[in-house]
């Protein structure tokens, strides 16, 4: 079974208003799920609009993350109040939490992304974390959200940092799937890879323009936010599990194991993992183009104010056994790192990170 896309997608300006008649048909007692204080006014609008349609609407906020503690709390609220749907409005972890809870309780999920930071509003996948933000596992869901509302006016209110993060995460679609799935003899997988290549090219061309002028009147901004939030999800939908994540996400998952005072966004960490994946390809797979790819990515990442080293994520890998912790988690048995078409061992991760952080490898 393969879940390719949400059943219904609304996008553009006024997408929320256009979606309301469909939402009313789908639910009579929705729970609006969110987290960030910064987006509370948008959720308040969503709440009011639903209330004005005579729906029995309630709201709940995550305290920590898409974690067991918050999942259990929200499940109880839904069951105690007989809610018949979840409307997840927020960033990737809110969307993941809403999708997961809706599937567990067998009720529909409506996703309303409030930034372009991930494609979580589209996908049939939820990442589960600890309450401290440490990655635990990803869970494949039976279906994508019932309805996806991608309202450009909502997205436009998000900080520029979230768009930069979304660009880094979306870029990883090409660099990861092209190496893990290039030899798979499956037409849909190959088509998904080619979509991810076009996605990469578009982001390399328009990403900086979008970041510098985050306006609905800027075609580059419109194209970029939809590339991050919609096209990136489509790649995973068409390619399925065969369009796999690889080293960039494996390294992301490992880096989250180290608690830091400042929280970094998913794509910000994935971007660093992507640079390290390309160095691994160069060192272990003799990829002659890896160095050029790194220079191309670095140019864009610096323009987007994205971190480009683990140190810039607030972690000194040479303290507190951090390097070994990252290498161990990256190379654990069920890690995505093993989807690479060449063997990776703990020492490979240690070597590439040491060289990268000390800039012994010239960038």
Tab-separated table of C-alpha atoms in Angstrom:
chain	number	residue	atom	x	y	z
A	1	UNK	CA	0.000	0.000	0.000
A	2	UNK	CA	1.214	3.481	-0.859
A	3	UNK	CA	-0.295	6.763	0.343
A	4	UNK	CA	0.669	9.371	-2.225
A	5	UNK	CA	-1.061	12.568	-1.179
A	6	UNK	CA	-3.730	14.205	0.967
A	7	UNK	CA	-7.230	13.570	-0.323
A	8	UNK	CA	-7.910	17.282	-0.894
A	9	UNK	CA	-5.415	20.174	-1.113
A	10	UNK	CA	-6.216	23.872	-0.902
A	11	UNK	CA	-3.380	26.271	-1.699
A	12	UNK	CA	-2.735	29.950	-2.298
A	13	UNK	CA	-4.233	33.079	-0.783
A	14	UNK	CA	-7.576	32.492	0.932
A	15	UNK	CA	-6.967	28.736	0.990
A	16	UNK	CA	-8.357	28.576	4.537
A	17	UNK	CA	-11.614	30.301	3.561
A	18	UNK	CA	-11.935	28.073	0.498
A	19	UNK	CA	-11.409	24.978	2.655
A	20	UNK	CA	-14.054	25.844	5.260
A	21	UNK	CA	-17.077	24.366	3.384
A	22	UNK	CA	-15.217	21.053	2.999
A	23	UNK	CA	-14.111	21.065	6.633
A	24	UNK	CA	-17.700	21.622	7.778
A	25	UNK	CA	-18.757	18.527	5.831
A	26	UNK	CA	-15.965	16.505	7.393
A	27	UNK	CA	-16.234	17.426	11.069
A	28	UNK	CA	-18.717	18.679	13.645
A	29	UNK	CA	-16.441	18.670	16.702
A	30	UNK	CA	-12.803	19.401	15.788
A	31	UNK	CA	-9.825	19.871	18.080
A	32	UNK	CA	-7.419	22.598	16.943
A	33	UNK	CA	-3.887	21.512	17.874
A	34	UNK	CA	-0.927	23.893	18.074
A	35	UNK	CA	2.107	24.846	20.077
A	36	UNK	CA	3.922	28.126	19.468
A	37	UNK	CA	2.842	31.292	21.268
A	38	UNK	CA	3.945	33.206	18.163
A	39	UNK	CA	1.242	31.557	16.033
A	40	UNK	CA	-1.503	31.733	18.650
A	41	UNK	CA	-3.251	34.583	16.811
A	42	UNK	CA	-3.513	32.458	13.655
A	43	UNK	CA	-4.954	29.538	15.606
A	44	UNK	CA	-7.351	31.955	17.268
A	45	UNK	CA	-8.570	32.978	13.817
A	46	UNK	CA	-8.990	29.332	12.829
A	47	UNK	CA	-10.862	28.685	16.093
A	48	UNK	CA	-13.181	31.692	15.586
A	49	UNK	CA	-13.930	30.789	11.975
A	50	UNK	CA	-14.874	27.251	13.002
A	51	UNK	CA	-16.969	28.534	15.915
A	52	UNK	CA	-18.791	30.871	13.539
A	53	UNK	CA	-19.766	27.797	11.523
A	54	UNK	CA	-21.510	26.414	14.629
A	55	UNK	CA	-18.939	23.680	15.134
A	56	UNK	CA	-18.228	22.327	18.616
A	57	UNK	CA	-14.578	23.355	18.508
A	58	UNK	CA	-11.927	23.006	21.209
A	59	UNK	CA	-8.181	23.701	21.279
A	60	UNK	CA	-5.059	22.184	22.805
A	61	UNK	CA	-1.365	23.027	22.704
A	62	UNK	CA	1.659	20.768	22.864
A	63	UNK	CA	3.805	21.390	25.915
A	64	UNK	CA	6.948	19.703	24.650
A	65	UNK	CA	7.095	18.118	21.215
A	66	UNK	CA	5.673	15.282	19.153
A	67	UNK	CA	6.423	13.056	22.144
A	68	UNK	CA	4.654	10.372	24.165
A	69	UNK	CA	3.774	12.802	26.976
A	70	UNK	CA	1.994	15.254	24.654
A	71	UNK	CA	0.450	12.511	22.522
A	72	UNK	CA	-1.128	10.913	25.597
A	73	UNK	CA	-2.407	14.256	26.891
A	74	UNK	CA	-4.044	15.246	23.593
A	75	UNK	CA	-5.578	11.789	23.096
A	76	UNK	CA	-7.326	12.115	26.476
A	77	UNK	CA	-8.685	15.551	25.570
A	78	UNK	CA	-10.112	14.213	22.303
A	79	UNK	CA	-11.662	11.142	23.904
A	80	UNK	CA	-13.085	13.036	26.879
A	81	UNK	CA	-14.730	15.608	24.601
A	82	UNK	CA	-15.795	13.273	21.778
A	83	UNK	CA	-13.922	15.222	19.114
A	84	UNK	CA	-14.297	13.758	15.628
A	85	UNK	CA	-11.225	15.302	13.943
A	86	UNK	CA	-7.856	16.944	14.571
A	87	UNK	CA	-6.948	20.219	12.881
A	88	UNK	CA	-3.175	20.490	13.311
A	89	UNK	CA	-2.028	24.088	12.767
A	90	UNK	CA	1.653	24.831	13.186
A	91	UNK	CA	5.126	23.617	12.284
A	92	UNK	CA	6.313	20.123	11.447
A	93	UNK	CA	6.130	18.630	14.918
A	94	UNK	CA	2.579	19.876	15.510
A	95	UNK	CA	1.554	18.460	12.126
A	96	UNK	CA	3.284	15.130	12.859
A	97	UNK	CA	1.608	14.926	16.259
A	98	UNK	CA	-1.832	15.670	14.829
A	99	UNK	CA	-1.450	13.052	12.091
A	100	UNK	CA	-0.263	10.397	14.526
A	101	UNK	CA	-3.020	11.009	17.071
A	102	UNK	CA	-5.709	11.070	14.359
A	103	UNK	CA	-4.536	7.716	13.052
A	104	UNK	CA	-4.409	6.175	16.523
A	105	UNK	CA	-7.996	7.305	17.201
A	106	UNK	CA	-9.217	6.602	13.653
A	107	UNK	CA	-10.470	10.132	13.048
A	108	UNK	CA	-9.566	12.442	10.124
A	109	UNK	CA	-6.672	14.879	10.287
A	110	UNK	CA	-6.671	18.290	8.629
A	111	UNK	CA	-3.228	19.894	8.395
A	112	UNK	CA	-2.766	23.660	8.266
A	113	UNK	CA	0.975	24.443	8.017
A	114	UNK	CA	1.871	27.841	9.452
A	115	UNK	CA	5.339	27.897	7.887
A	116	UNK	CA	7.197	26.364	4.950
A	117	UNK	CA	9.719	24.675	7.238
A	118	UNK	CA	8.831	21.067	6.302
A	119	UNK	CA	6.550	18.951	4.123
A	120	UNK	CA	4.929	17.374	7.209
A	121	UNK	CA	1.537	18.761	6.219
A	122	UNK	CA	1.546	16.363	3.250
A	123	UNK	CA	3.175	13.119	4.328
A	124	UNK	CA	1.958	9.815	5.776
A	125	UNK	CA	4.778	9.846	8.317
A	126	UNK	CA	5.292	11.094	11.872
A	127	UNK	CA	8.596	11.557	13.647
A	128	UNK	CA	8.440	10.819	17.373
A	129	UNK	CA	10.776	12.636	19.761
A	130	UNK	CA	11.456	12.718	23.491
A	131	UNK	CA	10.059	15.666	25.426
A	132	UNK	CA	13.576	17.149	25.219
A	133	UNK	CA	13.584	17.004	21.415
A	134	UNK	CA	15.662	13.854	20.943
A	135	UNK	CA	14.658	11.806	17.908
A	136	UNK	CA	13.279	8.372	18.826
A	137	UNK	CA	11.688	6.889	15.697
A	138	UNK	CA	9.621	7.592	12.629
A	139	UNK	CA	6.222	5.980	12.183
A	140	UNK	CA	4.713	5.218	8.777
A	141	UNK	CA	1.017	6.084	8.782
A	142	UNK	CA	-1.744	4.370	6.832
A	143	UNK	CA	-2.737	7.541	5.029
A	144	UNK	CA	-1.834	11.134	4.355
A	145	UNK	CA	-3.974	13.851	5.946
A	146	UNK	CA	-7.575	14.025	4.798
A	147	UNK	CA	-7.271	17.720	3.928
A	148	UNK	CA	-4.195	19.938	3.550
A	149	UNK	CA	-4.744	23.703	3.734
A	150	UNK	CA	-1.659	25.556	2.478
A	151	UNK	CA	-2.666	29.177	2.923
A	152	UNK	CA	-0.016	31.583	1.645
A	153	UNK	CA	-1.175	34.329	4.004
A	154	UNK	CA	-0.522	32.055	6.984
A	155	UNK	CA	2.858	30.951	5.605
A	156	UNK	CA	3.880	34.548	4.961
A	157	UNK	CA	3.641	35.414	8.668
A	158	UNK	CA	6.361	32.889	9.590
A	159	UNK	CA	9.908	34.071	10.394
A	160	UNK	CA	12.408	33.973	7.470
A	161	UNK	CA	14.368	31.364	9.420
A	162	UNK	CA	11.600	28.812	8.895
A	163	UNK	CA	11.744	29.233	5.100
A	164	UNK	CA	15.512	28.774	5.103
A	165	UNK	CA	15.069	25.588	7.128
A	166	UNK	CA	12.419	24.328	4.708
A	167	UNK	CA	14.712	24.929	1.746
A	168	UNK	CA	17.504	22.873	3.343
A	169	UNK	CA	15.111	20.022	4.180
A	170	UNK	CA	13.599	20.007	0.675
A	171	UNK	CA	17.024	20.043	-0.988
A	172	UNK	CA	17.840	16.810	0.846
A	173	UNK	CA	15.129	15.023	-1.187
A	174	UNK	CA	17.402	14.959	-4.234
A	175	UNK	CA	20.717	14.334	-2.531
A	176	UNK	CA	19.359	11.460	-0.448
A	177	UNK	CA	16.946	9.735	-2.862
A	178	UNK	CA	19.252	9.990	-5.868
A	179	UNK	CA	21.944	7.974	-4.124
A	180	UNK	CA	19.746	5.445	-2.297
A	181	UNK	CA	17.331	4.708	-5.148
A	182	UNK	CA	19.167	5.372	-8.419
A	183	UNK	CA	19.472	1.659	-9.279
A	184	UNK	CA	15.893	0.694	-8.380
A	185	UNK	CA	14.024	-0.583	-11.428
A	186	UNK	CA	10.699	1.046	-10.593
A	187	UNK	CA	9.207	3.703	-12.844
A	188	UNK	CA	7.444	5.645	-10.090
A	189	UNK	CA	10.603	5.754	-7.992
A	190	UNK	CA	12.634	7.052	-10.919
A	191	UNK	CA	9.970	9.663	-11.642
A	192	UNK	CA	10.047	10.744	-7.997
A	193	UNK	CA	13.817	11.154	-8.194
A	194	UNK	CA	13.479	13.318	-11.294
A	195	UNK	CA	10.879	15.484	-9.559
A	196	UNK	CA	13.338	15.896	-6.690
A	197	UNK	CA	16.011	16.973	-9.194
A	198	UNK	CA	13.727	19.681	-10.599
A	199	UNK	CA	12.869	20.637	-7.012
A	200	UNK	CA	16.581	21.010	-6.209
A	201	UNK	CA	17.222	23.133	-9.300
A	202	UNK	CA	14.286	25.403	-8.532
A	203	UNK	CA	15.439	25.931	-4.944
A	204	UNK	CA	19.021	26.640	-6.006
A	205	UNK	CA	17.765	29.228	-8.495
A	206	UNK	CA	14.934	30.829	-6.530
A	207	UNK	CA	15.624	30.071	-2.867
A	208	UNK	CA	17.757	33.146	-2.196
A	209	UNK	CA	15.315	35.422	-4.062
A	210	UNK	CA	12.439	34.021	-1.999
A	211	UNK	CA	14.329	34.452	1.271
A	212	UNK	CA	15.178	38.078	0.549
A	213	UNK	CA	11.643	39.066	-0.409
A	214	UNK	CA	9.011	37.038	1.415
A	215	UNK	CA	5.984	38.449	-0.319
A	216	UNK	CA	3.033	36.912	-2.129
A	217	UNK	CA	3.841	39.333	-4.959
A	218	UNK	CA	7.228	37.662	-5.427
A	219	UNK	CA	6.855	34.632	-7.764
A	220	UNK	CA	10.061	33.132	-6.362
A	221	UNK	CA	8.574	33.179	-2.860
A	222	UNK	CA	5.368	31.493	-4.022
A	223	UNK	CA	7.297	28.853	-5.934
A	224	UNK	CA	9.704	28.219	-3.070
A	225	UNK	CA	7.174	27.852	-0.251
A	226	UNK	CA	5.129	25.423	-2.344
A	227	UNK	CA	8.285	23.515	-3.283
A	228	UNK	CA	9.126	23.092	0.407
A	229	UNK	CA	5.646	22.315	1.691
A	230	UNK	CA	4.028	20.498	-1.234
A	231	UNK	CA	6.474	19.218	-3.873
A	232	UNK	CA	8.821	17.778	-1.270
A	233	UNK	CA	5.889	15.804	0.125
A	234	UNK	CA	4.898	14.630	-3.345
A	235	UNK	CA	8.378	13.156	-3.891
A	236	UNK	CA	7.977	10.950	-0.837
A	237	UNK	CA	4.412	10.089	-1.813
A	238	UNK	CA	5.275	8.908	-5.306
A	239	UNK	CA	8.602	7.327	-4.403
A	240	UNK	CA	7.318	5.724	-1.225
A	241	UNK	CA	9.727	4.084	1.170
A	242	UNK	CA	12.099	3.367	-1.718
A	243	UNK	CA	12.788	7.105	-2.028
A	244	UNK	CA	14.598	6.890	1.248
A	245	UNK	CA	16.286	9.342	3.509
A	246	UNK	CA	19.988	8.670	3.964
A	247	UNK	CA	22.949	10.210	5.776
A	248	UNK	CA	21.613	13.762	6.061
A	249	UNK	CA	18.621	12.674	8.130
A	250	UNK	CA	20.584	9.977	9.976
A	251	UNK	CA	23.064	12.611	11.134
A	252	UNK	CA	20.183	14.946	12.022
A	253	UNK	CA	18.657	12.253	14.207
A	254	UNK	CA	21.996	11.703	15.933
A	255	UNK	CA	22.648	15.402	16.544
A	256	UNK	CA	19.265	15.777	18.280
A	257	UNK	CA	20.459	13.319	20.938
A	258	UNK	CA	22.660	16.074	22.358
A	259	UNK	CA	20.624	18.599	24.326
A	260	UNK	CA	21.606	22.216	23.669
A	261	UNK	CA	20.311	25.453	25.226
A	262	UNK	CA	19.141	26.759	21.845
A	263	UNK	CA	16.660	24.772	19.788
A	264	UNK	CA	17.410	24.404	16.097
A	265	UNK	CA	14.869	23.660	13.392
A	266	UNK	CA	14.701	20.309	11.628
A	267	UNK	CA	15.970	21.614	8.291
A	268	UNK	CA	18.790	23.588	9.885
A	269	UNK	CA	20.238	20.358	11.257
A	270	UNK	CA	19.479	18.391	8.075
A	271	UNK	CA	21.448	20.989	6.081
A	272	UNK	CA	24.571	20.282	8.135
A	273	UNK	CA	23.941	16.550	7.707
A	274	UNK	CA	23.674	17.070	3.958
A	275	UNK	CA	27.134	18.644	3.766
A	276	UNK	CA	28.539	15.737	5.778
A	277	UNK	CA	26.764	13.195	3.538
A	278	UNK	CA	28.431	14.689	0.468
A	279	UNK	CA	31.843	14.440	2.160
A	280	UNK	CA	31.111	10.792	2.950
A	281	UNK	CA	30.235	10.189	-0.695
A	282	UNK	CA	33.524	11.765	-1.718
A	283	UNK	CA	35.599	9.824	0.811
A	284	UNK	CA	33.866	6.449	0.629
A	285	UNK	CA	32.298	6.326	-2.842
A	286	UNK	CA	34.767	8.381	-4.868
A	287	UNK	CA	32.083	10.898	-5.869
A	288	UNK	CA	34.007	13.402	-7.960
A	289	UNK	CA	31.120	15.876	-8.007
A	290	UNK	CA	30.654	16.007	-4.237
A	291	UNK	CA	33.075	18.887	-3.715
A	292	UNK	CA	31.329	20.992	-6.353
A	293	UNK	CA	27.936	20.162	-4.818
A	294	UNK	CA	29.180	21.263	-1.399
A	295	UNK	CA	30.421	24.590	-2.755
A	296	UNK	CA	27.082	25.140	-4.499
A	297	UNK	CA	25.137	24.309	-1.341
A	298	UNK	CA	27.389	26.377	0.913
A	299	UNK	CA	26.850	29.451	-1.233
A	300	UNK	CA	23.083	29.152	-0.847
A	301	UNK	CA	23.166	28.124	2.820
A	302	UNK	CA	25.277	31.128	3.762
A	303	UNK	CA	22.910	33.425	1.852
A	304	UNK	CA	20.053	31.904	3.884
A	305	UNK	CA	21.926	32.307	7.209
A	306	UNK	CA	21.834	28.544	7.747
A	307	UNK	CA	24.352	26.794	10.011
A	308	UNK	CA	27.033	24.911	8.066
A	309	UNK	CA	28.876	23.114	10.875
A	310	UNK	CA	27.895	21.199	14.007
A	311	UNK	CA	29.658	23.901	16.039
A	312	UNK	CA	27.193	26.447	14.642
A	313	UNK	CA	24.426	24.241	16.053
A	314	UNK	CA	25.817	24.973	19.507
A	315	UNK	CA	27.636	21.648	19.900
A	316	UNK	CA	31.360	21.197	20.441
A	317	UNK	CA	31.979	17.669	19.147
A	318	UNK	CA	35.284	17.522	21.004
A	319	UNK	CA	33.640	17.801	24.437
A	320	UNK	CA	31.510	15.500	26.598
A	321	UNK	CA	31.998	12.503	24.329
A	322	UNK	CA	29.725	14.251	21.799
A	323	UNK	CA	31.553	12.943	18.754
A	324	UNK	CA	31.171	9.335	19.857
A	325	UNK	CA	27.519	9.866	20.757
A	326	UNK	CA	26.770	11.244	17.293
A	327	UNK	CA	28.720	8.469	15.557
A	328	UNK	CA	27.070	5.728	17.644
A	329	UNK	CA	23.535	6.927	16.988
A	330	UNK	CA	24.217	7.576	13.315
A	331	UNK	CA	25.427	4.009	12.826
A	332	UNK	CA	22.907	2.158	15.000
A	333	UNK	CA	21.382	-0.933	13.377
A	334	UNK	CA	18.150	0.640	12.071
A	335	UNK	CA	19.696	3.929	10.981
A	336	UNK	CA	19.000	5.501	7.580
A	337	UNK	CA	22.776	5.733	7.092
A	338	UNK	CA	22.723	2.087	5.998
A	339	UNK	CA	20.555	2.948	2.972
A	340	UNK	CA	23.713	4.339	1.354
A	341	UNK	CA	25.035	2.022	-1.373
A	342	UNK	CA	28.353	1.604	0.455
A	343	UNK	CA	29.268	0.515	3.960
A	344	UNK	CA	29.500	3.109	6.683
A	345	UNK	CA	31.102	2.436	10.056
A	346	UNK	CA	31.362	4.473	13.212
A	347	UNK	CA	34.963	5.460	12.452
A	348	UNK	CA	33.879	6.879	9.074
A	349	UNK	CA	31.477	9.231	10.855
A	350	UNK	CA	34.127	10.190	13.399
A	351	UNK	CA	36.670	10.946	10.669
A	352	UNK	CA	34.373	12.991	8.448
A	353	UNK	CA	33.068	15.086	11.355
A	354	UNK	CA	36.541	15.729	12.800
A	355	UNK	CA	37.839	16.814	9.418
A	356	UNK	CA	34.789	18.920	8.692
A	357	UNK	CA	34.681	20.674	12.060
A	358	UNK	CA	38.411	21.401	11.972
A	359	UNK	CA	38.166	22.438	8.304
A	360	UNK	CA	40.981	20.069	7.335
A	361	UNK	CA	38.850	19.356	4.293
A	362	UNK	CA	38.972	22.591	2.332
A	363	UNK	CA	35.514	23.918	1.635
